[in-house]
CSV table of C-alpha atoms in Angstrom, one decimal:
chain,number,residue,atom,x,y,z
A,1,MET,CA,-16.8,-28.0,25.8
A,2,THR,CA,-17.8,-27.6,22.5
A,3,THR,CA,-18.0,-23.4,23.3
A,4,LEU,CA,-14.5,-23.8,25.1
A,5,PHE,CA,-12.8,-25.8,22.1
A,6,SER,CA,-14.5,-23.3,19.3
A,7,GLN,CA,-11.9,-22.0,16.8
A,8,ASP,CA,-13.5,-18.5,17.8
A,9,SER,CA,-13.5,-19.1,21.6
A,10,ALA,CA,-11.5,-17.3,23.7
A,11,LEU,CA,-9.2,-20.2,24.6
A,12,MET,CA,-8.3,-20.7,20.6
A,13,ARG,CA,-8.3,-17.9,20.2
A,14,GLY,CA,-5.6,-17.1,23.1
A,15,MET,CA,-4.0,-19.5,22.2
A,16,SER,CA,-3.4,-18.9,18.1
A,17,TYR,CA,-1.8,-15.8,19.6
A,18,LEU,CA,0.8,-17.1,22.1
A,19,THR,CA,1.1,-19.5,19.2
A,20,ASP,CA,1.9,-17.0,16.3
A,21,ALA,CA,3.7,-15.1,19.4
A,22,VAL,CA,6.0,-17.6,19.9
A,23,TRP,CA,6.5,-18.2,16.0
A,24,LEU,CA,7.0,-14.4,15.3
A,25,THR,CA,10.4,-14.4,17.8
A,26,ILE,CA,12.1,-17.6,15.9
A,27,LEU,CA,11.1,-15.7,12.9
A,28,THR,CA,12.3,-12.1,14.2
A,29,VAL,CA,15.1,-14.0,16.1
A,30,VAL,CA,16.7,-16.1,13.1
A,31,ALA,CA,16.7,-13.3,10.9
A,32,CYS,CA,19.1,-11.1,13.8
A,33,LEU,CA,22.0,-13.7,13.5
A,34,PRO,CA,24.0,-12.2,11.1
A,35,VAL,CA,23.8,-9.3,12.7
A,36,VAL,CA,23.7,-7.0,10.4
A,37,THR,CA,20.3,-7.6,10.0
A,38,ILE,CA,18.7,-6.4,13.0
A,39,GLY,CA,16.7,-3.9,11.3
A,40,ALA,CA,15.5,-5.3,8.6
A,41,ALA,CA,14.5,-8.3,11.1
A,42,TRP,CA,12.7,-5.9,13.5
A,43,CYS,CA,11.1,-4.1,10.1
A,44,ALA,CA,9.4,-7.6,8.8
A,45,SER,CA,8.4,-8.7,12.2
A,46,TYR,CA,6.2,-5.3,12.8
A,47,GLU,CA,5.0,-5.4,9.3
A,48,THR,CA,3.8,-9.2,10.4
A,49,ALA,CA,2.7,-8.7,13.6
A,50,ARG,CA,0.4,-6.0,11.4
A,51,THR,CA,-0.7,-9.0,9.3
A,52,LEU,CA,-2.0,-11.5,11.5
A,53,GLY,CA,-5.4,-12.2,11.4
A,54,SER,CA,-5.4,-9.8,8.0
A,55,GLY,CA,-5.6,-12.9,5.7
A,56,GLU,CA,-1.8,-11.5,4.0
A,57,GLY,CA,-0.9,-14.1,3.0
A,58,HIS,CA,1.2,-17.1,5.3
A,59,MET,CA,3.0,-15.6,8.4
A,60,THR,CA,6.3,-16.9,7.2
A,61,ARG,CA,5.9,-16.0,3.9
A,62,ARG,CA,4.8,-12.7,4.6
A,63,PHE,CA,7.5,-12.0,7.3
A,64,ALA,CA,10.2,-13.3,4.5
A,65,ASP,CA,8.9,-10.7,1.8
A,66,ALA,CA,8.9,-7.8,4.5
A,67,PHE,CA,12.8,-8.9,5.2
A,68,ARG,CA,14.0,-8.8,1.8
A,69,SER,CA,12.2,-6.1,0.5
A,70,ASN,CA,13.7,-3.6,3.9
A,71,LEU,CA,16.5,-5.3,3.9
A,72,VAL,CA,18.6,-2.6,2.3
A,73,LYS,CA,17.4,0.9,3.7
A,74,ALA,CA,16.0,-1.0,7.1
A,75,THR,CA,19.5,-1.8,7.0
A,76,GLY,CA,21.3,1.7,6.5
A,77,LEU,CA,19.2,2.4,9.7
A,78,TRP,CA,20.4,-0.2,11.8
A,79,LEU,CA,24.0,1.1,10.9
A,80,VAL,CA,23.2,4.1,11.9
A,81,MET,CA,21.3,3.1,15.2
A,82,GLY,CA,23.3,0.6,16.2
A,83,VAL,CA,26.0,2.7,15.5
A,84,THR,CA,25.0,5.8,17.5
A,85,GLY,CA,23.7,3.5,20.0
A,86,ALA,CA,26.7,1.6,20.9
A,87,ALA,CA,28.3,4.9,21.4
A,88,ILE,CA,25.8,7.1,23.9
A,89,ALA,CA,25.9,3.2,25.8
A,90,ALA,CA,30.0,3.8,26.3
A,91,SER,CA,29.0,7.7,26.9
A,92,TRP,CA,27.5,6.1,30.2
A,93,VAL,CA,30.4,4.0,31.0
A,94,PHE,CA,33.4,5.3,30.3
A,95,ILE,CA,32.4,9.0,30.4
A,96,GLN,CA,31.9,10.3,33.6
A,97,ILE,CA,31.7,13.8,33.4
A,98,THR,CA,29.1,16.0,35.4
A,99,PRO,CA,28.5,18.5,33.2
A,100,LEU,CA,28.0,15.6,30.4
A,101,LEU,CA,25.0,14.4,31.7
A,102,VAL,CA,22.3,16.8,30.5
A,103,VAL,CA,23.5,15.8,26.7
A,104,LYS,CA,23.8,12.1,27.2
A,105,PHE,CA,20.8,12.4,28.9
A,106,ALA,CA,19.1,14.4,25.6
A,107,ALA,CA,20.6,11.9,23.6
A,108,THR,CA,19.7,9.2,25.2
A,109,ILE,CA,16.0,9.8,25.1
A,110,LEU,CA,16.3,11.1,20.9
A,111,TRP,CA,17.9,7.9,20.3
A,112,LEU,CA,14.8,6.0,22.4
A,113,ILE,CA,12.6,8.0,20.1
A,114,MET,CA,13.5,7.0,17.2
A,115,ALA,CA,14.7,4.2,18.0
A,116,VAL,CA,10.5,3.4,18.2
A,117,TRP,CA,9.0,4.2,14.9
A,118,VAL,CA,11.9,4.1,12.3
A,119,TRP,CA,11.0,0.3,12.1
A,120,PRO,CA,7.4,0.9,11.9
A,121,LEU,CA,8.0,3.4,8.8
A,122,GLN,CA,10.2,1.9,7.5
A,123,ALA,CA,8.0,-1.0,6.9
A,124,ARG,CA,5.5,0.8,5.0
A,125,PHE,CA,6.8,4.1,3.3
A,126,GLU,CA,9.0,4.4,1.2
A,127,ASN,CA,12.0,7.5,2.0
A,128,PRO,CA,15.6,7.9,2.3
A,129,VAL,CA,16.8,6.5,5.1
A,130,GLY,CA,17.7,10.5,5.7
A,131,ARG,CA,13.4,11.4,5.6
A,132,THR,CA,12.7,8.1,7.7
A,133,LEU,CA,15.0,8.9,10.9
A,134,ARG,CA,13.9,12.3,10.6
A,135,ASN,CA,10.0,11.5,10.3
A,136,ALA,CA,10.8,9.3,13.3
A,137,LEU,CA,12.1,11.6,15.4
A,138,LEU,CA,9.2,13.7,14.8
A,139,ILE,CA,6.6,12.0,14.9
A,140,GLY,CA,8.4,9.9,17.8
A,141,ILE,CA,7.5,13.4,19.8
A,142,SER,CA,4.0,14.1,18.8
A,143,GLN,CA,3.0,11.1,19.8
A,144,ILE,CA,5.1,11.2,22.7
A,145,VAL,CA,2.4,8.9,25.2
A,146,ARG,CA,2.8,6.1,22.5
A,147,THR,CA,6.1,6.8,22.3
A,148,ILE,CA,5.9,6.0,26.0
A,149,ALA,CA,3.7,3.4,26.2
A,150,VAL,CA,5.8,1.4,23.7
A,151,VAL,CA,8.8,2.1,26.0
A,152,LEU,CA,7.4,0.9,28.7
A,153,VAL,CA,6.9,-2.5,27.4
A,154,TRP,CA,10.7,-3.0,26.7
A,155,ALA,CA,11.4,-2.3,30.5
A,156,ALA,CA,8.8,-4.1,31.6
A,157,PHE,CA,9.6,-7.2,29.2
A,158,ALA,CA,13.5,-6.4,30.6
A,159,VAL,CA,12.5,-6.2,34.1
A,160,LEU,CA,10.8,-9.4,33.3
A,161,LEU,CA,14.1,-11.0,32.2
A,162,ALA,CA,16.4,-9.5,34.9
A,163,ALA,CA,13.7,-11.3,37.6
A,164,SER,CA,13.3,-14.6,35.8
A,165,LEU,CA,17.1,-14.8,35.9
A,166,MET,CA,17.1,-14.0,39.5
A,167,LEU,CA,14.3,-15.3,40.9
A,168,PHE,CA,12.8,-18.4,38.5
A,169,PRO,CA,15.4,-19.5,35.9
A,170,GLN,CA,13.2,-22.0,35.3
A,171,GLY,CA,10.8,-19.5,33.7
A,172,LEU,CA,13.9,-18.2,31.5
A,173,PHE,CA,13.2,-20.2,28.6
A,174,LEU,CA,9.4,-19.5,27.8
A,175,LEU,CA,9.9,-16.0,28.4
A,176,VAL,CA,12.5,-15.2,25.8
A,177,LEU,CA,10.4,-17.8,23.6
A,178,LEU,CA,6.9,-15.3,23.5
A,179,GLY,CA,9.4,-12.3,24.4
A,180,PRO,CA,10.2,-10.7,20.9
A,181,GLY,CA,7.2,-11.8,19.6
A,182,LEU,CA,5.1,-10.3,22.6
A,183,VAL,CA,6.7,-7.0,22.4
A,184,SER,CA,6.4,-7.0,18.2
A,185,LEU,CA,2.6,-7.4,18.5
A,186,ALA,CA,2.5,-5.1,21.4
A,187,HIS,CA,4.1,-2.5,19.5
A,188,GLU,CA,2.8,-2.9,16.1
A,189,ALA,CA,-0.9,-2.4,18.5
A,190,ILE,CA,0.4,0.6,20.2
A,191,LEU,CA,1.6,2.4,17.3
A,192,ARG,CA,-1.5,1.3,14.5
A,193,PRO,CA,-4.0,3.8,14.5
A,194,VAL,CA,-0.6,6.5,14.3
A,195,ILE,CA,0.8,4.6,11.5
A,196,ALA,CA,-2.8,3.9,9.7
A,197,ALA,CA,-3.3,7.4,9.4
A,198,TYR,CA,-0.4,8.4,7.8
A,199,SER,CA,-1.3,5.3,5.3
A,200,ALA,CA,-4.0,7.2,4.3
A,201,GLY,CA,-4.6,8.5,0.7
A,202,PRO,CA,-2.2,8.1,-2.5
A,203,SER,CA,0.5,10.2,-2.0
A,204,ALA,CA,1.0,9.1,2.3
A,205,ALA,CA,4.2,7.8,1.7
A,206,ALA,CA,5.1,11.1,-0.2
A,207,ARG,CA,3.6,13.3,2.7
A,208,SER,CA,5.4,11.3,5.6
C-alpha cells in the first residue's frame, strides 16, 4: 500500500497528470472567454504543457506569464486564423459548387496544417505574425506525420464529445473538464522533438 500511494508510483503520477490536465483546461477555458484572446490562450496552454514537471515555476503563474507575453502577436494570429477558418467553414455550408470542391479541400488542409503549428511556434519563437504563419505551413508540411497525429487527436476528442452527448450525457462534464488539457498535453508531446530541434542554439529564433 505504501508503494502504491508513494509519490513516484504509477498511480500517483497518473493522478498528478490528470489533475494537471483539469487545471490546464480551466486556465485555458477562462483565458478563451473574451474570444479575441483565444490565440494567446492556446499559446499559453501549449507553453504550460511544455513546462509541466520541469520545475519552471508554478503552473498558474507560468500560464499567466505565457499568456501575457504572447497576447499581442497571438491575437493577430488568431484574427487571421479565425477569419480564414470562418470563411472556409462558411464556404462548405453556403457554396455548393462542385468545381470548387478541390479549392475548398486544399484551403481546409492548409488551414489545419497551420492551426497545428502556429500556436507552438508563437509560444517558443519571436517572429513577426507573417513569418510565424509561413513557418507553421512549411514545418507542418515537412512534418506531415506529426501534423496528422495532432489532427487525429483533435478528431478523436470531437468524436468522443459527440458520442458522449448522444450515448452517455452523464460523462460529458468529465470529458469537457479533462479534454482541452489532455489535448494540449498530447499536442505538446507530439510536437516536442521538432520544436526542441528548432530551439537548439542561440540563433534558433532567428533561423525559424
